[in-house]
mmCIF file of C-alpha atoms in Angstrom:
data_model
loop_
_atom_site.group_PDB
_atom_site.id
_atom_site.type_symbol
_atom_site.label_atom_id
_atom_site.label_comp_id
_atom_site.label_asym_id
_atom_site.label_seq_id
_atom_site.Cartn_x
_atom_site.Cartn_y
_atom_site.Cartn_z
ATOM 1 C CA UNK W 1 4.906 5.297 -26.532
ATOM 2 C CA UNK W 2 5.599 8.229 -24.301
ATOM 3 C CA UNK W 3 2.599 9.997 -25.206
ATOM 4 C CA UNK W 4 0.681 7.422 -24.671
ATOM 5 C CA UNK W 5 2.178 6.641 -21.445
ATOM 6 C CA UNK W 6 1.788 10.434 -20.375
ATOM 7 C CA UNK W 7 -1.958 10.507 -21.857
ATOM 8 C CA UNK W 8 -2.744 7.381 -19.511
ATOM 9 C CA UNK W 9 -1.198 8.914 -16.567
ATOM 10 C CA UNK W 10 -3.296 11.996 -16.954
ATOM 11 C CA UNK W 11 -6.367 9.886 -17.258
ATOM 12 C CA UNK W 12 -5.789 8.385 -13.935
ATOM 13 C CA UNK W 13 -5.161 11.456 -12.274
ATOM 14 C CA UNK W 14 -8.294 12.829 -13.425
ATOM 15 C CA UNK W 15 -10.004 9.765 -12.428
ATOM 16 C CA UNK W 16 -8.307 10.069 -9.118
ATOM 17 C CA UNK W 17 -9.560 13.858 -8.752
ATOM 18 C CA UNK W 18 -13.378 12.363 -9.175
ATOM 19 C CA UNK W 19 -12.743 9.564 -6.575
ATOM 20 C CA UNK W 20 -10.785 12.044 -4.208
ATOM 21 C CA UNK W 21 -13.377 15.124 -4.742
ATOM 22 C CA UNK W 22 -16.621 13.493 -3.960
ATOM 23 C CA UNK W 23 -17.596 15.080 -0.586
ATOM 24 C CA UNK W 24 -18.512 12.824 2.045
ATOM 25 C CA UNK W 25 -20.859 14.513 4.923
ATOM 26 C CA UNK W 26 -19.137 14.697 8.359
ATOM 27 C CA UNK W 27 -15.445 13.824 6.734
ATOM 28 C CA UNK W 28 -11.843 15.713 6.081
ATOM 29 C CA UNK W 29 -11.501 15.909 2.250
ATOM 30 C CA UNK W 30 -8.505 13.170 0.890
ATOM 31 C CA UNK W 31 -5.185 14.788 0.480
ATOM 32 C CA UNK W 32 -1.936 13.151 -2.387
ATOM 33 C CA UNK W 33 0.864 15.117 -2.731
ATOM 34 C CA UNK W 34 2.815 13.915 -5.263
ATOM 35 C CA UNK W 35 5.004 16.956 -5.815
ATOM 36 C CA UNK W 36 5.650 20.275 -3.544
ATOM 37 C CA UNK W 37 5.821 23.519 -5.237
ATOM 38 C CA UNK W 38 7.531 24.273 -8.705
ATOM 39 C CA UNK W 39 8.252 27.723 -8.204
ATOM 40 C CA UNK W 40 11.020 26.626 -5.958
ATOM 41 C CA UNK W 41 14.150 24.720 -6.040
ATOM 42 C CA UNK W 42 12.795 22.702 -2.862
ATOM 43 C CA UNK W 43 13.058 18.734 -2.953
ATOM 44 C CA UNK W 44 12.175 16.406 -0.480
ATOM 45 C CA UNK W 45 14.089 13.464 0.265
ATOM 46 C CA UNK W 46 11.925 10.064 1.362
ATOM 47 C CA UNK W 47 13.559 7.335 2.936
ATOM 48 C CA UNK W 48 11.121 3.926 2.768
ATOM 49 C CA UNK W 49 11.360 0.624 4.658
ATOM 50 C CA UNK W 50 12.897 -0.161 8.169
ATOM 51 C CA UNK W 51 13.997 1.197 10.499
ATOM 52 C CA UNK W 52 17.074 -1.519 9.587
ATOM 53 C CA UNK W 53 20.191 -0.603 12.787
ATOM 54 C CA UNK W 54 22.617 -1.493 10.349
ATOM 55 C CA UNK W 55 21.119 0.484 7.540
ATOM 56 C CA UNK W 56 19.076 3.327 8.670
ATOM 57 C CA UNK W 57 21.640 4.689 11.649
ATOM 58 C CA UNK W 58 24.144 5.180 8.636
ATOM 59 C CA UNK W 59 21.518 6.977 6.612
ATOM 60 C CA UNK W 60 20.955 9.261 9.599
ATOM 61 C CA UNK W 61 24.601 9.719 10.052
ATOM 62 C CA UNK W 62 25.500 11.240 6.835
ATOM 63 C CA UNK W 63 21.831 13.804 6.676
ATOM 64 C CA UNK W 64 23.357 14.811 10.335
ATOM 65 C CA UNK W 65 26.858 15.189 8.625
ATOM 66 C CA UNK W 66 25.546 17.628 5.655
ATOM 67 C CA UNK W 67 23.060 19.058 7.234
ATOM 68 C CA UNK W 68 19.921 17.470 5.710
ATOM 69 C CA UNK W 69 16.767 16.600 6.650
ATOM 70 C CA UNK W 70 14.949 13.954 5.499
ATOM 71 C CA UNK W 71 11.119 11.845 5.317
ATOM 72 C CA UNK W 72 11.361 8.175 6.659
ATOM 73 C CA UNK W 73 8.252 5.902 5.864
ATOM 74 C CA UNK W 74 9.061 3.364 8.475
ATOM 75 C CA UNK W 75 7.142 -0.188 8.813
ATOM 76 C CA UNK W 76 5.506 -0.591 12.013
ATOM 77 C CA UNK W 77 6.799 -3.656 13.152
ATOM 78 C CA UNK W 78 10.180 -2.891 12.240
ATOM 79 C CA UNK W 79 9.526 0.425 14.449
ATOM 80 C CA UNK W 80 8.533 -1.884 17.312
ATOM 81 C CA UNK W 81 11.675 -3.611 17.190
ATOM 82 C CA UNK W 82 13.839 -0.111 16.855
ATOM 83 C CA UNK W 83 11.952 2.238 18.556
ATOM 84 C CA UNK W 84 15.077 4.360 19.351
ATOM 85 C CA UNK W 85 16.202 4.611 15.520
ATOM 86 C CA UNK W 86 12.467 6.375 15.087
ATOM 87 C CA UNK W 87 12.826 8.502 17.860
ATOM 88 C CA UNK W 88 16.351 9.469 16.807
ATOM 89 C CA UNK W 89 14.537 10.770 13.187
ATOM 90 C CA UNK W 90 12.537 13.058 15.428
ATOM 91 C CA UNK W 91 15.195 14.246 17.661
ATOM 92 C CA UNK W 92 17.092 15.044 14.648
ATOM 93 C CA UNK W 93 14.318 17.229 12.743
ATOM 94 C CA UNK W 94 13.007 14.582 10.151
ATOM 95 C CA UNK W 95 9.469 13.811 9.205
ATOM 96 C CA UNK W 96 8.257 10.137 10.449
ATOM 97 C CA UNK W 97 5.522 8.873 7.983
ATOM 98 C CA UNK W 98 3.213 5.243 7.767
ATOM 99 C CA UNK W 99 4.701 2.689 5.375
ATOM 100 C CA UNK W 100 2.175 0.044 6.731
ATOM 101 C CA UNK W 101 2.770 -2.175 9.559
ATOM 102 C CA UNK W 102 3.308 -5.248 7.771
ATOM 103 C CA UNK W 103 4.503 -4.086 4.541
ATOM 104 C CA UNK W 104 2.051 -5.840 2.492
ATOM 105 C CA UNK W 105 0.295 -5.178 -0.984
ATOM 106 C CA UNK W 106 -2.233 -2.564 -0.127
ATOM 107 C CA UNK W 107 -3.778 -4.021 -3.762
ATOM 108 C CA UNK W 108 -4.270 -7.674 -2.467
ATOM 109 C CA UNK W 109 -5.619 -7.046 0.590
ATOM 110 C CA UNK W 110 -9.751 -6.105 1.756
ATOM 111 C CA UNK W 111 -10.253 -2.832 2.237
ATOM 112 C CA UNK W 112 -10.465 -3.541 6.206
ATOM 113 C CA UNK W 113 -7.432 -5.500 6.175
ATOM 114 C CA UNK W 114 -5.386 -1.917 4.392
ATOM 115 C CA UNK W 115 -7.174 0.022 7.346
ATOM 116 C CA UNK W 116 -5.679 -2.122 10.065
ATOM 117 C CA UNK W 117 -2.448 -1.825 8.067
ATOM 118 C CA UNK W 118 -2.705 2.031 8.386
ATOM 119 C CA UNK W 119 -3.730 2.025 12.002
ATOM 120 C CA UNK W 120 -1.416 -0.371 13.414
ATOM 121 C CA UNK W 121 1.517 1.549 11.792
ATOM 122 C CA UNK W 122 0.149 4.964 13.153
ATOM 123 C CA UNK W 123 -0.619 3.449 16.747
ATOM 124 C CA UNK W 124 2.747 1.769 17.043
ATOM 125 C CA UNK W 125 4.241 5.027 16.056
ATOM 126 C CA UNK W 126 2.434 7.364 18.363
ATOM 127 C CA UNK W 127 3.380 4.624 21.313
ATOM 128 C CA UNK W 128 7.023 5.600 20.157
ATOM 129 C CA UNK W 129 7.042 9.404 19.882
ATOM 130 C CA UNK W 130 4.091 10.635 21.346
ATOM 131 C CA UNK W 131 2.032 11.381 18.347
ATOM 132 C CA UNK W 132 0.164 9.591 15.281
ATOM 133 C CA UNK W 133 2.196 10.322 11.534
ATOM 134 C CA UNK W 134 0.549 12.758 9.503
ATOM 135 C CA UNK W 135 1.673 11.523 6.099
ATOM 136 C CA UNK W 136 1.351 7.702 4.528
ATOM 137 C CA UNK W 137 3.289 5.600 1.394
ATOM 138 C CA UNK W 138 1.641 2.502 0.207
ATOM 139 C CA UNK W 139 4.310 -0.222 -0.090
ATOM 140 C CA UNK W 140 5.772 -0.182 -3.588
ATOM 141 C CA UNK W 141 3.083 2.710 -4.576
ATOM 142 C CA UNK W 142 0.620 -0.080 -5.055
ATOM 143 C CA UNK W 143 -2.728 1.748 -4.673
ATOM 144 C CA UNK W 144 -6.091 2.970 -5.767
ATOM 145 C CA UNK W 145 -8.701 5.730 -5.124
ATOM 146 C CA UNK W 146 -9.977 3.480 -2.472
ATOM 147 C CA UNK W 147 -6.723 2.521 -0.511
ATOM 148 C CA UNK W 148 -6.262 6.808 -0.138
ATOM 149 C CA UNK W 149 -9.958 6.904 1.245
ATOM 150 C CA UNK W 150 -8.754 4.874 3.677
ATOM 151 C CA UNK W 151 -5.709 6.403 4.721
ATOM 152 C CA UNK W 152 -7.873 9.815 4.695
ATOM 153 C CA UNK W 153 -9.926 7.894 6.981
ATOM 154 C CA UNK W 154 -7.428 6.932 9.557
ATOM 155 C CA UNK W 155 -5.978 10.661 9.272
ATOM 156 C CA UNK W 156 -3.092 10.414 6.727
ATOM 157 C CA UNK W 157 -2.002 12.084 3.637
ATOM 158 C CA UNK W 158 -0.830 10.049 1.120
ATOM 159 C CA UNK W 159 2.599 10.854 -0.183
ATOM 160 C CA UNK W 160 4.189 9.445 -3.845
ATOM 161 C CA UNK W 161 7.067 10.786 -5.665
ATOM 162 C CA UNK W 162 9.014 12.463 -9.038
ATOM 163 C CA UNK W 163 12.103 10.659 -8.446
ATOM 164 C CA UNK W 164 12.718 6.973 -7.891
ATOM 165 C CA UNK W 165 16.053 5.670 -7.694
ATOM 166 C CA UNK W 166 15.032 2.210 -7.904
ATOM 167 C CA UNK W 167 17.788 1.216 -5.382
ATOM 168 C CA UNK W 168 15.436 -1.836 -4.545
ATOM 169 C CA UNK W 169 15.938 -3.397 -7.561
ATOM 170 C CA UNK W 170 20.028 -4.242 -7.376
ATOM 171 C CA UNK W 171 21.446 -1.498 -9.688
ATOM 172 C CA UNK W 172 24.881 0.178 -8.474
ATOM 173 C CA UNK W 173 25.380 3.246 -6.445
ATOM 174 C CA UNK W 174 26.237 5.164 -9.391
ATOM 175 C CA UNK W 175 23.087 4.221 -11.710
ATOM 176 C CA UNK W 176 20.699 5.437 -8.256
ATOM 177 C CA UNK W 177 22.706 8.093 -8.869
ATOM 178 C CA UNK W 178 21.743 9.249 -12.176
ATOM 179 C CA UNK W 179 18.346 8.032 -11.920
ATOM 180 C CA UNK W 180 17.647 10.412 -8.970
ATOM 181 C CA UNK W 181 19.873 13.553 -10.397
ATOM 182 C CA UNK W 182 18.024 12.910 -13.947
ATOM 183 C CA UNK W 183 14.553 13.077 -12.469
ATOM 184 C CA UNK W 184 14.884 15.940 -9.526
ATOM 185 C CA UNK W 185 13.224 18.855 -10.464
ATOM 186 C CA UNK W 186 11.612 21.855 -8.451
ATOM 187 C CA UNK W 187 9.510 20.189 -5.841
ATOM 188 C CA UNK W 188 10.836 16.828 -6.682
ATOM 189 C CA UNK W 189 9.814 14.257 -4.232
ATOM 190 C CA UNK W 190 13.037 11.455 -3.985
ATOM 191 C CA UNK W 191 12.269 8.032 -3.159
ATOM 192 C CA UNK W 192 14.815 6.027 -2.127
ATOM 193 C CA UNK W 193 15.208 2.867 0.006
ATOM 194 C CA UNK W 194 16.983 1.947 3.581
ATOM 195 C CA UNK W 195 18.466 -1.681 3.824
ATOM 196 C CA UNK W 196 20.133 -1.150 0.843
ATOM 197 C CA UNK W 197 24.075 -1.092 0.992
ATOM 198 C CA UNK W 198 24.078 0.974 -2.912
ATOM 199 C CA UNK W 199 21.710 3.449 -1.406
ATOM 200 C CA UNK W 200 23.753 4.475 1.560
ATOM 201 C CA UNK W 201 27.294 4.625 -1.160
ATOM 202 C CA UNK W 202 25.037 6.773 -3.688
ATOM 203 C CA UNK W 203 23.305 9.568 -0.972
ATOM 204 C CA UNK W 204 26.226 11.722 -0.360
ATOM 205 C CA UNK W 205 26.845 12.281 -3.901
ATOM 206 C CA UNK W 206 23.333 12.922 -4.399
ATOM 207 C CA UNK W 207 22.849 15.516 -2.044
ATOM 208 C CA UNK W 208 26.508 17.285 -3.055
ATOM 209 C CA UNK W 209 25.178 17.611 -6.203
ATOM 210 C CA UNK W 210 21.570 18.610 -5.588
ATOM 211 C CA UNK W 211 22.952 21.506 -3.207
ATOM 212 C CA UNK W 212 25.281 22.873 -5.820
ATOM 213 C CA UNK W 213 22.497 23.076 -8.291
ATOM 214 C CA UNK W 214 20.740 25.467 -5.784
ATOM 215 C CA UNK W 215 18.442 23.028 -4.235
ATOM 216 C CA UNK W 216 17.391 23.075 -0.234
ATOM 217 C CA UNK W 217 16.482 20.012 0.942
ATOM 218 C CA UNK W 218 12.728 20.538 3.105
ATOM 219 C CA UNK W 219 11.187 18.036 5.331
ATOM 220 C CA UNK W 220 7.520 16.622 4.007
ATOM 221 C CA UNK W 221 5.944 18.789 6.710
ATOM 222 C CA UNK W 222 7.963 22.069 5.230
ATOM 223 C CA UNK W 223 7.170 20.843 1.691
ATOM 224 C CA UNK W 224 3.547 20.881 2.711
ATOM 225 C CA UNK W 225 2.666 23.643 5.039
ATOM 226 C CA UNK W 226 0.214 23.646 7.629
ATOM 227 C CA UNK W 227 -2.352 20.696 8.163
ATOM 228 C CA UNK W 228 -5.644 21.668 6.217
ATOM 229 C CA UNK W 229 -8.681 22.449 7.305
ATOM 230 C CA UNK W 230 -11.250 19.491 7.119
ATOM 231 C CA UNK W 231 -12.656 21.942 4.140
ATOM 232 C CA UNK W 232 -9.746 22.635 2.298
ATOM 233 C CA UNK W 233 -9.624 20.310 -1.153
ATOM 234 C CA UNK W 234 -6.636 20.016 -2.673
ATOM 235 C CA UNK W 235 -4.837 17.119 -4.974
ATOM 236 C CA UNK W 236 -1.213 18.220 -5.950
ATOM 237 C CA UNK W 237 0.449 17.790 -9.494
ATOM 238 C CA UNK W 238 0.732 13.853 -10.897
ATOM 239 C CA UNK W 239 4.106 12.542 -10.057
ATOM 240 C CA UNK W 240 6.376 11.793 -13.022
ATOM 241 C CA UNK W 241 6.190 7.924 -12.654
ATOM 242 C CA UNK W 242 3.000 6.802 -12.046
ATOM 243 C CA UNK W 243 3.038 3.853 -9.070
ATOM 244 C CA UNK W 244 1.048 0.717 -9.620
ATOM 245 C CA UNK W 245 -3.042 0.809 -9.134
ATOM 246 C CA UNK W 246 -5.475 -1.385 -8.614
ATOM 247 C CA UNK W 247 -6.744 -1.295 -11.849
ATOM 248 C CA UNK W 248 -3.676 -3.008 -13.856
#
């Protein structure tokens, strides 16, 4: 079953790669990073959802208290209502990326409803902090080759993960725990969730853990590098749990 599960996964990523590489006259070439470099004991740590005051000043609290920056994927609206919680992320040296505005299925929506999605999110944030996000998540990874033509379109790179802790889904601090310290690798890409009281309990452990293993915790700008050139092509490694596409 794993096999097959694997064998799938590469399928899609090569059918991504077709989508993705087609050159388009006049137009940047789509980015996905869905893991940073292997060669390094680098991880990235993605906050998604909010910004919730009661949740995501806490989050903040303990990355200022050990020293660790971080990737939020905020929802635009929610950003409207907490601009200063955004603008604190930048003060304190984390990436700010486009979760949406409206947090919807990218996957049930027209194609120029998920650009108005992307836009909305970006414009609200660059009324915030001065300038438009450079990197996008769909909302619960639901996506296709066409919903990342659009975000290329409106200027972002889309961002997925190796690590979900699946904090979303009720399980206690302790199982986010191991989920996240059983799937964090070199260049691991963590996913986990603000608004969720489990989440906030699990993180310190997390990144205790992480650091004595050797690992440095890097922004999604570090992880990165520079912004491409509109000629550079690129599509990074698959990430170890595929997200949902349009297709299933």
């Amino acid at each position: 079953m794993r096999k097959l599960r694997n064998m799938l996964l590469v399928l899609t990523v090569a059918l991504l790669w077709c989508a993705l590489h087609t050159p388009k006259e006049g137009t940047a070439q789509a980015l996905v990073i869905a893991r940073g470099d292997i060669s390094t004991k680098n991880v990235a740590l993605t906050i998604d959802d909010g910004p919730h005051p009661g949740f995501t000043n806490r989050i903040l609290d303990i990355l200022q208290g050990k020293g660790v920056k971080a990737s939020f994927f905020v929802v635009g609206r929610m950003a409207a209502v907490s601009p200063e919680i955004v603008r604190r992320m930048l003060a304190e040296g984390h990436t700010v990326g486009n979760h949406t505005h409206y947090h919807n299925n990218l996957l049930s929506l027209p194609l120029e409803n998920v650009h108005i999605e992307w836009d909305m999110c970006s414009s609200t944030l660059k009324t915030i902090t001065g300038k438009a996000p450079r990197f996008a998540r769909p909302p619960g990874g639901n996506y296709d080759a066409s919903v990342l033509e659009v975000a290329r379109k409106s200027g972002l790179t889309t961002v997925l993960w190796t690590a979900n802790g699946a904090d979303c889904t009720g399980i206690s601090s302790g199982d986010i725990t191991k989920r996240i310290l059983s799937r964090t690798g070199p260049g691991g890409i963590i996913l986990l969730h603000s608004g969720v009281e489990a989440t906030i309990e699990a993180l310190p452990g997390i990144i205790d853990t992480l650091k004595a293993k050797g690992y440095r915790f890097v922004t999604l700008d570090e992880m990165a590098g520079p912004v491409p050139t509109p000629q550079r092509k690129e599509l990074r490694s698959a990430s170890s749990e595929s997200p949902t596409k349009r297709m299933d």
